[in-house]
Structures are given as structure tokens and as C-alpha cells.
Amino acid sequence: MKIKWLVIVLSVIISPTINAQGIEFFHGTWKEALEKARQENKLLFVDAFAKWCGPCKSMAKNVFTKEEVGKFFNENFINLKLDMEEMDGITFGHIYPVKAYPTLFFVDGDGKLVKRMVGGQTVDGLLALGADALKNIDRSDKYEKQYLEGDRSYQLLYDYVSALNAAGKPSLKISNDYLNSNPNITEDQRLTFLLEAATEADSKLFDQVLENKNKIILLTSSELFETKTKAACNKTVDKAIEFEMESLMTETFDKAKKAFPSDADIFVAEAKMKYFKIFKNEDKFMDAYRVLAKKGGKDPKTLKKITNDILSTYASNKKMMNDAAEYAEKAYKMDMEFESLTLYCRVLVLNNDLEKAISMVEKAKNIAAKLGQDTTNYDGMLRFLNSKKA
């Protein structure tokens, strides 16, 4: 009972964000991020911050790391953090002025400011802000009016389908109806439209995208092709989970291997993990995460995600918990982050290895002290762990 209570407190009090799969921020310049947003027909979300800003630090630690925030922002935006006192931030500020920190921007792919908010946000506040920003770009009603009036021009249909997709509304029927009408368009237009229209892997439109893969990549880019086809495959995996259709998921794997062969193994393992975790198939879940750990084990985020999935569902399974200890240790040694150390200590405590957890924290504290870093978090964790000794 003492160990169970220790784990609960360690996970909730010491590191409340450890289970979170938060916002994934783009690595690159703001102009590169804006171009990516334009290509993917998404808004660019910019966290304009300063290193010394207290509310900025609080959001980075307590808001951006939350799972619900990450899921919403990763699906709907290209996300970018900009230090406004660094060169890239300064150039951004010439176009989008900042008077206080943090300032949060939502910018469309053409560079038009959609929404701006000054000040730190709570989880609920940031989610509401993001949802409001998305509402501001739902242009599907405008295109729908023209569509219902009989306009079947290529540009109108492309813009209409893109707007529906951006707003998360169904578009497959409209796309199919348009292409089945044999419109008078060029081959390049047809292929470009196909890539935007194929939002689900279990569709004839997606099959046509695969048939014309090389041509579409030449017209667009390999990055955009991979982004769009992965999104379609993920949507079909979600459908397979919704309707408990493992066969549909398996069919999607075959298409993924054709669409993005270099990343297909990781996609398959992640999808299987997701599916078999939900339906509590321990053996297949274990097989899936072990493949993922092998294929994506050089990325600490992947190892931490596997560990968190094990902890959330199979903490009583000794084999899995041994794997979790291995993955958490590797992840911590890769990034040496306090969050990773906390995750590793949680696993050690659950595996009845309190002494090793204390030893790991002591070593990490000594390293931080030698580097002149703040050791407050390590001191707090050590006091707590030592207080729970038998």
C-alpha cells in the first residue's frame, strides 16, 4: 500500500506532466513554419516568448505539455515557439509586433493574422483560444453557397474541399461527385485535387493517389505527400478502432507501406499499439511496442510514449514493467531531462526498487550542481523518496 501511495504522489505532485504527450513544436524558422502551414492548409500557432518571462515558463511546463492540448494543437496547427529576443523572433516581430509576453499568434498560410492573445493561458483557455481560431478560418460556408448555386469550376471545388478538410467536415462525397462528373481539368489539376481529397485510406480516391504517387510528388513535394497520406491512414486506423475492425487496420498497413515505405514500420507499430491497448490484447500490444522500441528506439520521445502506455494500462504486468524500466532508463540517458528522470523513478518505484530511484536522483542532482544548475526539483524528489523508506 505504501508503494502504491508513493507512485501516486510521485506522478501527481512531483511531476504532473509526465504522462502528457504535449504540443510538438516545429524546428526551423518562422518563415519555414509558415510555408509548412500553407502547404498543409493549416494555421500557424506561434508562442512568442522571452526566456525571463514567468508566465511563459509556466505555460511551457503546465499547459503545452498536457495531452489534450497536444492532441488538439498537433492535429490542427503547425506549432512554433519563438524567442523574441533571438534573431528569428526579432524578424517575426517586425511584422507581428509584440508588446508583452507571452503573446500567442494564429496566422494563416498566407501570413494573415487570424487571432492574437496576450498573456498566459490555462489549459481550458488555450483550447478555447485554438477552437476560436479554427472557427475564424472555416470558409466552407462561403464555398458551399457557390457550390449549391451550380459553380463547378476547378478552383471553387479545390477551395471548397480544402476548407471542409481544414474545418474537420466531411468532403469525400463532394470530391467523388466532382471527379465522377469528368470535369474539364488538366491532369496536373486532377492529381493535385486527388491529394487534397483523399482524406481516408479506405477510399478509391486514396487508391488513385497511390497509383499516381510519383507524379503527385513531382507536382507537390515528398514531404506534403507523406503528411497527407499519413493523415489519411491515421484517420482510417481511428475508424478501425471505432468499429472494432482489425481487418480494416491491416488493409491500411498495406497502403501505408506503399505511401511512405521508410516510415511504414513505425506507423504500423504505433497503430497496433493504439489498437491493442484499447482492446486489452496484452500479447499483441507487447509485440507492437517491442517492434516500435526497436525501430524508433533512437528517439527518447518514442521510448517515453511506450513507457507511459505501459504504466497507464499494464503496470501490473511484470514483463512489460521490466521493458518499461529499460525504455525509461534509455530515454533518460539520451536526453537527461528532469521529466525523463521522474518517469524512470516512477517505473523503479513500481518495480520495488526505491533505492535505485534515490541513487539515480542523487547522481542527477550532483551533475546539475556541477553545471551550476538549480537543484530544487532534485532536492524535493529526494526528500519525498527518502521519506518513504521502510
XYZ file of C-alpha atoms in Angstrom, residues 2 21 61 83 92 95 102 135-136 157-158 160 186 194 197 203 216 230 248 251 277 319 352 359 378 385:
26
model
C 2.899 2.337 0.790
C 2.077 13.904 -24.842
C 5.683 23.458 -18.147
C 12.233 33.531 -28.547
C 8.916 37.952 -36.839
C 5.671 42.013 -38.984
C 3.686 35.664 -23.886
C -13.777 28.914 -36.411
C -12.315 32.036 -37.915
C -14.086 22.759 -55.833
C -10.477 22.658 -54.671
C -14.312 24.071 -51.017
C -5.759 19.269 -66.645
C -6.723 13.963 -55.518
C -9.433 14.968 -51.472
C -11.303 5.058 -50.248
C 1.957 13.791 -57.383
C -0.171 9.566 -43.122
C -9.524 -2.594 -41.801
C -5.562 -3.199 -45.001
C -4.075 -1.185 -25.919
C 7.320 -8.462 -18.203
C 10.014 -2.090 -5.879
C 20.536 6.767 -6.331
C 16.022 17.129 -7.261
C 11.622 9.366 -1.799
